[in-house]
Amino acid sequence: MVDTSRLDDLIVCTECDALYRVRQPERGQVAVCARCHTVLAAPRAKAALQIVALAVATLILIVGAAVFPFLRIEVGGVANAASVLDISYAFFDGFLTVLVIATMSMILAIPALRTGLIIYVLAPFIVDKPALPGARAAFRVAQQLRPWAMAEIFAIGCAVSLVKIADLAQVTFGPAFWMFAVLTVLIVIQQKFMCSWSVWNALASQTPS
Amino acid sequence: MERVGFTDPVLTARDAGLVGCRSCARAWPMGTEVCPNCGARVQSRSRRSLQRVWAWWLAGLICYVPANIYPMLETRTLVHTESATIVGGAVDLAAHGAYGIALIILVASVVIPVGKFVSIAFLALSVGRISRTSPEARHGVHEIVEYIGRWSMIDVFVVAILSSLVQLNAVAAIQPGPASLAFALSVIFTMLSAQAFDPRMIWDGIEDQKAGHL
């Protein structure tokens, strides 16, 4: 049976409620719930540095992906190139406003906010400084926002759009499309490095905030 | 792979008189309401979670009806104006020979949403009953539903992209149809429905059943 006298030593599977006693997994090893196989912990060496580096690159790409055009269209001498910001100008009336706000948040605002929060939480660890105020709330929000950050889905949407109007006009990818493509890869790698259990552990070892 | 302190049969936090935080995985005495470590609200089992699941599920289903009836896109060219629904647009693509893209649209906008409605209803109904489907399988269903649901937004993004891109004055213009908003709302509501489901309920009572003392 699991000794439950010291709560600090316990880890609960967030998906199935199984209770385990913590044993620090070796770096590179993965602790998996025996019952539902959810990953409980997957610590990596120098993860904070790698994640912050990726996050900074992601932020820069998000800005670029917003302002540069992602697709360019040409029909009989008339041409138009659209950037993500153009989407918001294109239709700002009536029920479409809701749609624009939702689209903008999911492909730009939420990914950017999430990345910013992760930098805010992890950057102090790289330089061995105490966590910044509100770091726990920041990390919790960053985790909750994860399903709502959809930059990678937008990249696929660009490709689908191109095929959809390929016979109506001449369409080419703009720089922002490639930025979204790289962004997708960076986000996947960042999630691979991220072990939330290790982050919570590091935050818990600090003075309570 | 490493497994931490594995005990058989599995002891849950609830059985041990504890409540687990679903945000940071720490255990606290039963009755704790806010996790002292990360500040998330903790509940041993959210009893009202099933009600929230069904409420979002129904809202999503209601929005999914107009999303299929009304046009998603209105295309105006020099010669004529045409509007296409979700399925109509996919059929058009297939007619032009773009089978791959037609398939992506059909999977993202029809197969995934319908599959999600069925899966969430199945999970919610199986809670508290003796299900013939193993908890491992049901847990897998929940994981897939949570992971894949967001991909349905593809079609909404395509509408947003096309209507901002194809604004060529007299030559051609594409406008979003009312279905785009209904579809976006349907995806958002079903995502909230899947998130409201507490997967720990899948495993409740399993140990008792196994041990034969229900």
Short mmCIF file of C-alpha atoms in Angstrom, two decimals:
data_model
loop_
_atom_site.label_atom_id
_atom_site.label_comp_id
_atom_site.label_asym_id
_atom_site.label_seq_id
_atom_site.Cartn_x
_atom_site.Cartn_y
_atom_site.Cartn_z
CA MET A 1 0.00 0.00 0.00
CA VAL A 2 1.03 3.57 -0.50
CA ASP A 3 2.17 5.34 2.64
CA THR A 4 -0.04 8.43 2.82
CA SER A 5 1.45 10.00 5.93
CA ARG A 6 3.53 12.52 3.99
CA LEU A 7 1.48 14.33 1.36
CA ASP A 8 4.56 15.87 -0.25
CA ASP A 9 5.68 12.42 -1.33
CA LEU A 10 2.49 11.63 -3.22
CA ILE A 11 1.57 12.06 -6.84
CA VAL A 12 -1.97 11.58 -8.12
CA CYS A 13 -2.72 10.62 -11.70
CA THR A 14 -4.69 13.57 -13.06
CA GLU A 15 -6.68 11.32 -15.39
CA CYS A 16 -7.66 8.34 -13.21
CA ASP A 17 -6.96 9.41 -9.60
CA ALA A 18 -4.49 6.55 -8.90
CA LEU A 19 -2.18 7.42 -6.03
CA TYR A 20 1.59 6.87 -6.18
CA ARG A 21 4.57 7.59 -4.01
CA VAL A 22 7.02 9.86 -5.77
CA ARG A 23 10.36 8.48 -6.73
CA GLN A 24 12.34 10.95 -8.78
CA PRO A 25 12.63 9.34 -12.22
CA GLU A 26 16.12 9.38 -13.73
CA ARG A 27 16.63 12.12 -16.29
CA GLY A 28 15.28 10.96 -19.61
CA GLN A 29 13.09 8.32 -18.00
CA VAL A 30 9.33 8.54 -18.00
CA ALA A 31 6.99 7.82 -15.08
CA VAL A 32 3.73 6.39 -16.39
CA CYS A 33 0.49 5.64 -14.56
CA ALA A 34 0.25 1.86 -14.25
CA ARG A 35 -3.49 1.92 -14.75
CA CYS A 36 -4.28 4.42 -17.52
CA HIS A 37 -0.75 4.98 -18.93
CA THR A 38 -0.92 8.76 -18.59
CA VAL A 39 2.57 10.26 -18.39
CA LEU A 40 3.04 11.45 -14.81
CA ALA A 41 6.54 12.83 -15.08
CA ALA A 42 9.22 13.03 -17.74
CA PRO A 43 12.06 15.21 -16.46
CA ARG A 44 14.84 16.23 -18.83
CA ALA A 45 18.19 17.85 -18.24
CA LYS A 46 18.39 21.56 -19.07
CA ALA A 47 14.72 21.51 -20.10
CA ALA A 48 14.07 25.06 -18.84
CA LEU A 49 16.79 26.53 -21.06
CA GLN A 50 15.60 24.61 -24.13
CA ILE A 51 11.95 25.47 -23.56
CA VAL A 52 12.65 29.18 -23.06
CA ALA A 53 14.85 29.27 -26.17
CA LEU A 54 12.08 27.63 -28.20
CA ALA A 55 9.48 29.94 -26.67
CA VAL A 56 11.43 33.08 -27.63
CA ALA A 57 11.75 31.79 -31.19
CA THR A 58 8.02 31.00 -31.19
CA LEU A 59 7.11 34.54 -30.07
CA ILE A 60 9.20 36.10 -32.84
CA LEU A 61 7.59 33.80 -35.41
CA ILE A 62 4.08 34.63 -34.15
CA VAL A 63 4.72 38.33 -34.74
CA GLY A 64 6.10 37.61 -38.22
CA ALA A 65 3.25 35.24 -39.02
CA ALA A 66 0.78 37.99 -38.10
CA VAL A 67 2.11 40.78 -40.29
CA PHE A 68 3.48 39.02 -43.39
CA PRO A 69 1.04 37.68 -45.99
CA PHE A 70 0.42 33.93 -45.83
CA LEU A 71 -1.21 33.57 -49.24
CA ARG A 72 -1.11 35.63 -52.42
CA ILE A 73 -3.72 35.41 -55.13
CA GLU A 74 -3.71 36.65 -58.72
CA VAL A 75 -6.48 36.62 -61.31
CA GLY A 76 -6.21 38.42 -64.64
CA GLY A 77 -3.88 41.11 -63.36
CA VAL A 78 -5.77 41.70 -60.12
CA ALA A 79 -3.76 40.56 -57.13
CA ASN A 80 -4.33 40.37 -53.40
CA ALA A 81 -2.17 39.12 -50.55
CA ALA A 82 -3.64 38.40 -47.14
CA SER A 83 -1.94 38.46 -43.77
CA VAL A 84 -3.57 37.30 -40.55
CA LEU A 85 -4.16 40.92 -39.57
CA ASP A 86 -6.00 41.39 -42.90
CA ILE A 87 -8.49 38.77 -41.77
CA SER A 88 -9.54 41.11 -38.99
CA TYR A 89 -9.93 44.07 -41.36
CA ALA A 90 -11.72 42.03 -43.99
CA PHE A 91 -14.90 41.49 -42.06
CA PHE A 92 -15.69 43.51 -39.02
CA ASP A 93 -19.43 43.74 -39.09
CA GLY A 94 -22.36 41.93 -37.52
CA PHE A 95 -22.06 38.30 -36.52
CA LEU A 96 -18.69 38.00 -38.20
CA THR A 97 -17.06 40.09 -35.48
CA VAL A 98 -17.45 37.14 -33.12
CA LEU A 99 -15.85 34.86 -35.68
CA VAL A 100 -12.92 37.25 -36.22
CA ILE A 101 -12.27 37.59 -32.50
CA ALA A 102 -12.37 33.82 -32.02
CA THR A 103 -10.06 33.20 -34.99
CA MET A 104 -7.58 35.89 -33.95
CA SER A 105 -7.44 34.63 -30.37
CA MET A 106 -6.92 31.02 -31.35
CA ILE A 107 -4.19 31.57 -33.92
CA LEU A 108 -2.35 34.59 -32.48
CA ALA A 109 -3.38 35.88 -29.07
CA ILE A 110 -3.61 32.60 -27.15
CA PRO A 111 -0.41 31.04 -28.57
CA ALA A 112 1.43 34.31 -27.88
CA LEU A 113 0.01 34.62 -24.35
CA ARG A 114 0.83 30.99 -23.56
CA THR A 115 4.39 31.37 -24.83
CA GLY A 116 4.85 34.58 -22.87
CA LEU A 117 3.59 32.96 -19.67
CA ILE A 118 5.95 30.00 -20.11
CA ILE A 119 8.92 32.34 -20.53
CA TYR A 120 7.80 34.27 -17.44
CA VAL A 121 7.62 31.07 -15.38
CA LEU A 122 10.78 29.31 -16.59
CA ALA A 123 13.25 32.12 -17.35
CA PRO A 124 14.18 32.68 -13.66
CA PHE A 125 15.19 29.00 -13.30
CA ILE A 126 17.81 29.33 -16.03
CA VAL A 127 19.66 32.03 -14.10
CA ASP A 128 19.01 30.37 -10.70
CA LYS A 129 16.81 33.20 -9.51
CA PRO A 130 13.63 32.75 -7.43
CA ALA A 131 10.39 32.48 -9.39
CA LEU A 132 8.68 35.75 -10.28
CA PRO A 133 5.49 36.75 -8.42
CA GLY A 134 2.40 34.95 -9.65
CA ALA A 135 4.43 32.27 -11.42
CA ARG A 136 2.13 29.49 -10.21
CA ALA A 137 -1.01 31.18 -11.50
CA ALA A 138 0.81 31.95 -14.75
CA PHE A 139 1.78 28.32 -15.28
CA ARG A 140 -1.69 27.07 -14.39
CA VAL A 141 -3.26 29.41 -16.95
CA ALA A 142 -0.66 28.42 -19.57
CA GLN A 143 -1.64 24.77 -19.11
CA GLN A 144 -5.36 25.48 -19.27
CA LEU A 145 -4.97 27.47 -22.49
CA ARG A 146 -3.19 24.63 -24.28
CA PRO A 147 -6.17 23.18 -26.20
CA TRP A 148 -7.18 26.67 -27.37
CA ALA A 149 -3.88 27.52 -29.05
CA MET A 150 -4.46 26.51 -32.66
CA ALA A 151 -1.60 28.00 -34.70
CA GLU A 152 -0.76 24.59 -36.17
CA ILE A 153 -4.34 24.03 -37.30
CA PHE A 154 -4.24 27.37 -39.11
CA ALA A 155 -1.16 26.18 -41.05
CA ILE A 156 -3.15 23.21 -42.36
CA GLY A 157 -6.04 25.61 -43.11
CA CYS A 158 -3.72 27.66 -45.37
CA ALA A 159 -2.77 24.57 -47.35
CA VAL A 160 -6.42 23.52 -47.73
CA SER A 161 -7.40 27.04 -48.86
CA LEU A 162 -4.70 27.03 -51.49
CA VAL A 163 -6.01 23.85 -53.06
CA LYS A 164 -9.59 25.04 -52.78
CA ILE A 165 -9.08 28.11 -54.95
CA ALA A 166 -6.24 26.80 -57.11
CA ASP A 167 -8.47 26.52 -60.17
CA LEU A 168 -10.15 29.88 -59.56
CA ALA A 169 -6.91 31.83 -59.47
CA GLN A 170 -3.16 31.62 -59.27
CA VAL A 171 -2.22 31.18 -55.62
CA THR A 172 1.18 31.17 -53.95
CA PHE A 173 2.33 30.76 -50.35
CA GLY A 174 3.63 33.91 -48.68
CA PRO A 175 6.36 34.09 -46.00
CA ALA A 176 3.87 33.81 -43.14
CA PHE A 177 2.81 30.35 -44.29
CA TRP A 178 6.36 29.05 -43.81
CA MET A 179 6.53 30.81 -40.45
CA PHE A 180 3.38 28.99 -39.37
CA ALA A 181 4.91 25.72 -40.57
CA VAL A 182 8.08 26.28 -38.49
CA LEU A 183 5.92 27.47 -35.59
CA THR A 184 4.06 24.16 -35.64
CA VAL A 185 7.30 22.20 -35.35
CA LEU A 186 8.60 24.44 -32.54
CA ILE A 187 5.38 24.07 -30.56
CA VAL A 188 5.49 20.27 -30.86
CA ILE A 189 9.13 20.11 -29.70
CA GLN A 190 8.42 22.49 -26.84
CA GLN A 191 5.58 20.29 -25.63
CA LYS A 192 7.87 17.26 -25.81
CA PHE A 193 10.39 18.97 -23.51
CA MET A 194 7.77 20.27 -21.11
CA CYS A 195 7.27 18.17 -17.96
CA SER A 196 4.66 19.97 -15.90
CA TRP A 197 5.40 17.82 -12.85
CA SER A 198 9.02 19.05 -12.84
CA VAL A 199 7.88 22.65 -13.22
CA TRP A 200 5.43 22.33 -10.31
CA ASN A 201 8.17 20.66 -8.28
CA ALA A 202 10.58 23.49 -8.99
CA LEU A 203 7.91 26.08 -8.14
CA ALA A 204 6.95 24.22 -4.94
CA SER A 205 10.54 24.14 -3.68
CA GLN A 206 10.47 27.94 -3.67
CA THR A 207 8.98 30.02 -0.93
CA PRO A 208 5.18 29.79 -1.17
CA SER A 209 3.67 32.58 -3.22
CA MET B 1 9.96 3.10 -18.79
CA GLU B 2 9.74 3.77 -15.11
CA ARG B 3 6.68 3.19 -13.03
CA VAL B 4 6.43 4.98 -9.73
CA GLY B 5 5.60 2.98 -6.59
CA PHE B 6 3.08 0.74 -8.34
CA THR B 7 0.64 -1.06 -6.05
CA ASP B 8 -1.94 -3.64 -7.03
CA PRO B 9 -4.86 -3.19 -6.64
CA VAL B 10 -4.56 0.48 -7.44
CA LEU B 11 -5.26 2.79 -4.52
CA THR B 12 -6.97 5.98 -5.59
CA ALA B 13 -6.57 9.30 -3.86
CA ARG B 14 -10.27 9.18 -2.97
CA ASP B 15 -9.96 5.74 -1.33
CA ALA B 16 -7.05 7.05 0.72
CA GLY B 17 -9.20 9.96 1.96
CA LEU B 18 -7.30 12.41 -0.19
CA VAL B 19 -8.16 14.62 -3.10
CA GLY B 20 -5.85 14.96 -6.08
CA CYS B 21 -5.21 18.22 -7.90
CA ARG B 22 -5.87 17.79 -11.62
CA SER B 23 -3.59 20.71 -12.42
CA CYS B 24 -0.38 19.85 -10.54
CA ALA B 25 -0.97 16.20 -9.44
CA ARG B 26 -0.44 16.87 -5.72
CA ALA B 27 -2.55 15.15 -3.05
CA TRP B 28 -4.38 17.01 -0.28
CA PRO B 29 -6.70 16.00 2.58
CA MET B 30 -10.31 15.42 1.53
CA GLY B 31 -12.29 18.64 1.75
CA THR B 32 -9.55 20.88 0.40
CA GLU B 33 -11.14 23.28 -2.08
CA VAL B 34 -8.24 25.19 -3.55
CA CYS B 35 -4.92 23.48 -4.21
CA PRO B 36 -2.35 25.12 -1.87
CA ASN B 37 0.38 24.36 -4.38
CA CYS B 38 -0.95 25.70 -7.67
CA GLY B 39 -4.17 27.50 -6.74
CA ALA B 40 -6.46 25.39 -8.93
CA ARG B 41 -9.90 24.40 -7.63
CA VAL B 42 -9.82 20.79 -6.49
CA GLN B 43 -12.71 18.37 -6.15
CA SER B 44 -12.55 14.67 -5.43
CA ARG B 45 -15.19 14.08 -8.11
CA SER B 46 -17.11 16.94 -9.59
CA ARG B 47 -20.62 15.67 -9.09
CA ARG B 48 -22.08 18.28 -11.37
CA SER B 49 -19.53 17.59 -14.09
CA LEU B 50 -21.94 15.31 -15.98
CA GLN B 51 -24.55 18.07 -16.08
CA ARG B 52 -22.00 20.43 -17.59
CA VAL B 53 -20.98 17.77 -20.09
CA TRP B 54 -24.58 17.34 -21.25
CA ALA B 55 -25.29 21.10 -21.32
CA TRP B 56 -22.31 21.86 -23.60
CA TRP B 57 -23.01 18.72 -25.61
CA LEU B 58 -26.57 19.85 -26.32
CA ALA B 59 -25.46 23.39 -27.16
CA GLY B 60 -22.90 21.96 -29.58
CA LEU B 61 -25.46 19.68 -31.19
CA ILE B 62 -27.97 22.51 -31.63
CA CYS B 63 -25.32 24.65 -33.35
CA TYR B 64 -24.27 21.75 -35.56
CA VAL B 65 -27.68 21.70 -37.29
CA PRO B 66 -27.56 25.23 -38.84
CA ALA B 67 -23.86 24.64 -39.51
CA ASN B 68 -24.87 21.98 -42.01
CA ILE B 69 -28.00 23.60 -43.44
CA TYR B 70 -26.74 27.13 -44.14
CA PRO B 71 -23.95 28.00 -46.58
CA MET B 72 -20.41 28.11 -45.25
CA LEU B 73 -19.07 30.18 -48.15
CA GLU B 74 -20.66 32.53 -50.66
CA THR B 75 -18.57 32.86 -53.81
CA ARG B 76 -19.36 35.72 -56.18
CA THR B 77 -17.63 35.79 -59.56
CA LEU B 78 -18.28 37.89 -62.68
CA VAL B 79 -20.85 35.49 -64.01
CA HIS B 80 -22.68 34.12 -61.02
CA THR B 81 -22.96 33.83 -57.28
CA GLU B 82 -22.93 30.45 -55.60
CA SER B 83 -23.03 29.34 -52.02
CA ALA B 84 -21.78 26.07 -50.65
CA THR B 85 -22.57 24.17 -47.48
CA ILE B 86 -19.94 22.08 -45.69
CA VAL B 87 -20.83 18.85 -47.47
CA GLY B 88 -21.57 20.68 -50.74
CA GLY B 89 -18.11 22.27 -50.69
CA ALA B 90 -16.45 18.90 -50.18
CA VAL B 91 -18.48 17.39 -53.02
CA ASP B 92 -17.43 20.28 -55.29
CA LEU B 93 -13.78 19.65 -54.43
CA ALA B 94 -14.12 15.96 -55.20
CA ALA B 95 -15.82 16.84 -58.51
CA HIS B 96 -12.78 18.94 -59.40
CA GLY B 97 -10.54 15.98 -58.66
CA ALA B 98 -9.13 17.22 -55.33
CA TYR B 99 -10.06 14.03 -53.49
CA GLY B 100 -7.44 14.41 -50.75
CA ILE B 101 -8.63 17.86 -49.69
CA ALA B 102 -12.27 16.83 -49.98
CA LEU B 103 -11.46 13.98 -47.61
CA ILE B 104 -9.70 16.32 -45.11
CA ILE B 105 -12.74 18.63 -45.08
CA LEU B 106 -15.18 15.73 -44.71
CA VAL B 107 -13.16 14.17 -41.88
CA ALA B 108 -12.61 17.48 -40.05
CA SER B 109 -16.15 18.81 -40.46
CA VAL B 110 -18.37 15.74 -40.51
CA VAL B 111 -16.65 12.59 -39.25
CA ILE B 112 -14.86 14.19 -36.26
CA PRO B 113 -17.84 16.27 -35.00
CA VAL B 114 -20.33 13.42 -35.35
CA GLY B 115 -17.85 10.98 -33.81
CA LYS B 116 -17.35 13.42 -30.94
CA PHE B 117 -21.07 13.72 -30.21
CA VAL B 118 -21.39 9.94 -30.14
CA SER B 119 -18.22 9.39 -28.06
CA ILE B 120 -19.00 12.00 -25.41
CA ALA B 121 -22.58 10.72 -25.06
CA PHE B 122 -21.25 7.17 -24.74
CA LEU B 123 -18.71 8.17 -22.05
CA ALA B 124 -21.25 10.18 -20.08
CA LEU B 125 -23.83 7.39 -20.22
CA SER B 126 -21.36 4.69 -19.18
CA VAL B 127 -20.43 6.49 -15.94
CA GLY B 128 -21.86 4.74 -12.92
CA ARG B 129 -23.04 1.75 -14.92
CA ILE B 130 -21.36 -1.56 -15.45
CA SER B 131 -20.05 -1.12 -18.97
CA ARG B 132 -18.99 -3.94 -21.23
CA THR B 133 -16.32 -1.65 -22.64
CA SER B 134 -13.17 -1.78 -20.53
CA PRO B 135 -12.08 1.38 -18.70
CA GLU B 136 -8.85 1.29 -20.70
CA ALA B 137 -10.84 1.54 -23.94
CA ARG B 138 -13.12 4.27 -22.58
CA HIS B 139 -10.10 6.18 -21.32
CA GLY B 140 -8.63 5.91 -24.82
CA VAL B 141 -11.85 7.29 -26.30
CA HIS B 142 -11.70 10.29 -23.95
CA GLU B 143 -8.06 10.96 -24.81
CA ILE B 144 -8.77 10.84 -28.54
CA VAL B 145 -11.83 13.09 -28.23
CA GLU B 146 -9.85 15.69 -26.25
CA TYR B 147 -6.92 15.55 -28.65
CA ILE B 148 -8.73 15.55 -31.95
CA GLY B 149 -11.67 17.88 -31.29
CA ARG B 150 -9.78 21.09 -31.99
CA TRP B 151 -8.85 19.97 -35.50
CA SER B 152 -12.44 20.59 -36.58
CA MET B 153 -11.60 24.30 -36.58
CA ILE B 154 -9.81 23.79 -39.92
CA ASP B 155 -12.96 24.55 -41.90
CA VAL B 156 -13.60 27.76 -39.96
CA PHE B 157 -10.04 28.91 -40.61
CA VAL B 158 -10.37 28.08 -44.30
CA VAL B 159 -13.47 30.29 -44.46
CA ALA B 160 -11.65 33.13 -42.69
CA ILE B 161 -8.63 32.78 -44.97
CA LEU B 162 -10.61 32.62 -48.20
CA SER B 163 -12.88 35.52 -47.39
CA SER B 164 -9.98 37.82 -46.52
CA LEU B 165 -7.87 36.65 -49.45
CA VAL B 166 -10.40 36.51 -52.29
CA GLN B 167 -11.43 40.18 -52.37
CA LEU B 168 -10.73 40.99 -56.01
CA ASN B 169 -13.25 43.76 -56.59
CA ALA B 170 -15.36 42.85 -59.60
CA VAL B 171 -13.58 39.64 -60.55
CA ALA B 172 -14.32 37.47 -57.56
CA ALA B 173 -15.18 37.78 -53.90
CA ILE B 174 -15.81 35.24 -51.17
CA GLN B 175 -17.95 35.99 -48.12
CA PRO B 176 -18.42 33.81 -45.06
CA GLY B 177 -21.90 32.34 -44.71
CA PRO B 178 -23.90 32.04 -41.49
CA ALA B 179 -22.86 28.39 -41.12
CA SER B 180 -19.28 29.42 -40.35
CA LEU B 181 -20.28 31.00 -37.04
CA ALA B 182 -22.61 28.13 -36.14
CA PHE B 183 -19.88 25.62 -36.91
CA ALA B 184 -17.23 27.49 -34.89
CA LEU B 185 -19.60 27.64 -31.91
CA SER B 186 -20.39 23.95 -32.28
CA VAL B 187 -16.67 23.05 -32.15
CA ILE B 188 -16.07 25.32 -29.15
CA PHE B 189 -19.07 23.91 -27.25
CA THR B 190 -18.07 20.30 -27.85
CA MET B 191 -14.51 21.06 -26.74
CA LEU B 192 -15.95 22.50 -23.51
CA SER B 193 -18.16 19.42 -23.18
CA ALA B 194 -15.17 17.07 -23.47
CA GLN B 195 -13.19 19.17 -21.00
CA ALA B 196 -16.06 19.14 -18.50
CA PHE B 197 -16.01 15.34 -18.43
CA ASP B 198 -14.08 14.05 -15.42
CA PRO B 199 -12.12 11.00 -16.69
CA ARG B 200 -11.58 9.77 -13.13
CA MET B 201 -15.22 8.70 -13.12
CA ILE B 202 -14.39 6.10 -15.78
CA TRP B 203 -12.26 4.26 -13.23
CA ASP B 204 -14.50 4.58 -10.19
CA GLY B 205 -15.84 1.29 -8.93
CA ILE B 206 -13.47 -0.70 -11.16
CA GLU B 207 -11.42 -2.01 -8.25
CA ASP B 208 -14.56 -3.05 -6.38
CA GLN B 209 -15.85 -4.89 -9.41
CA LYS B 210 -12.52 -6.66 -9.86
CA ALA B 211 -12.37 -7.69 -6.21
CA GLY B 212 -15.96 -8.93 -6.43
CA HIS B 213 -17.34 -6.98 -3.48
CA LEU B 214 -19.51 -4.34 -5.06
#
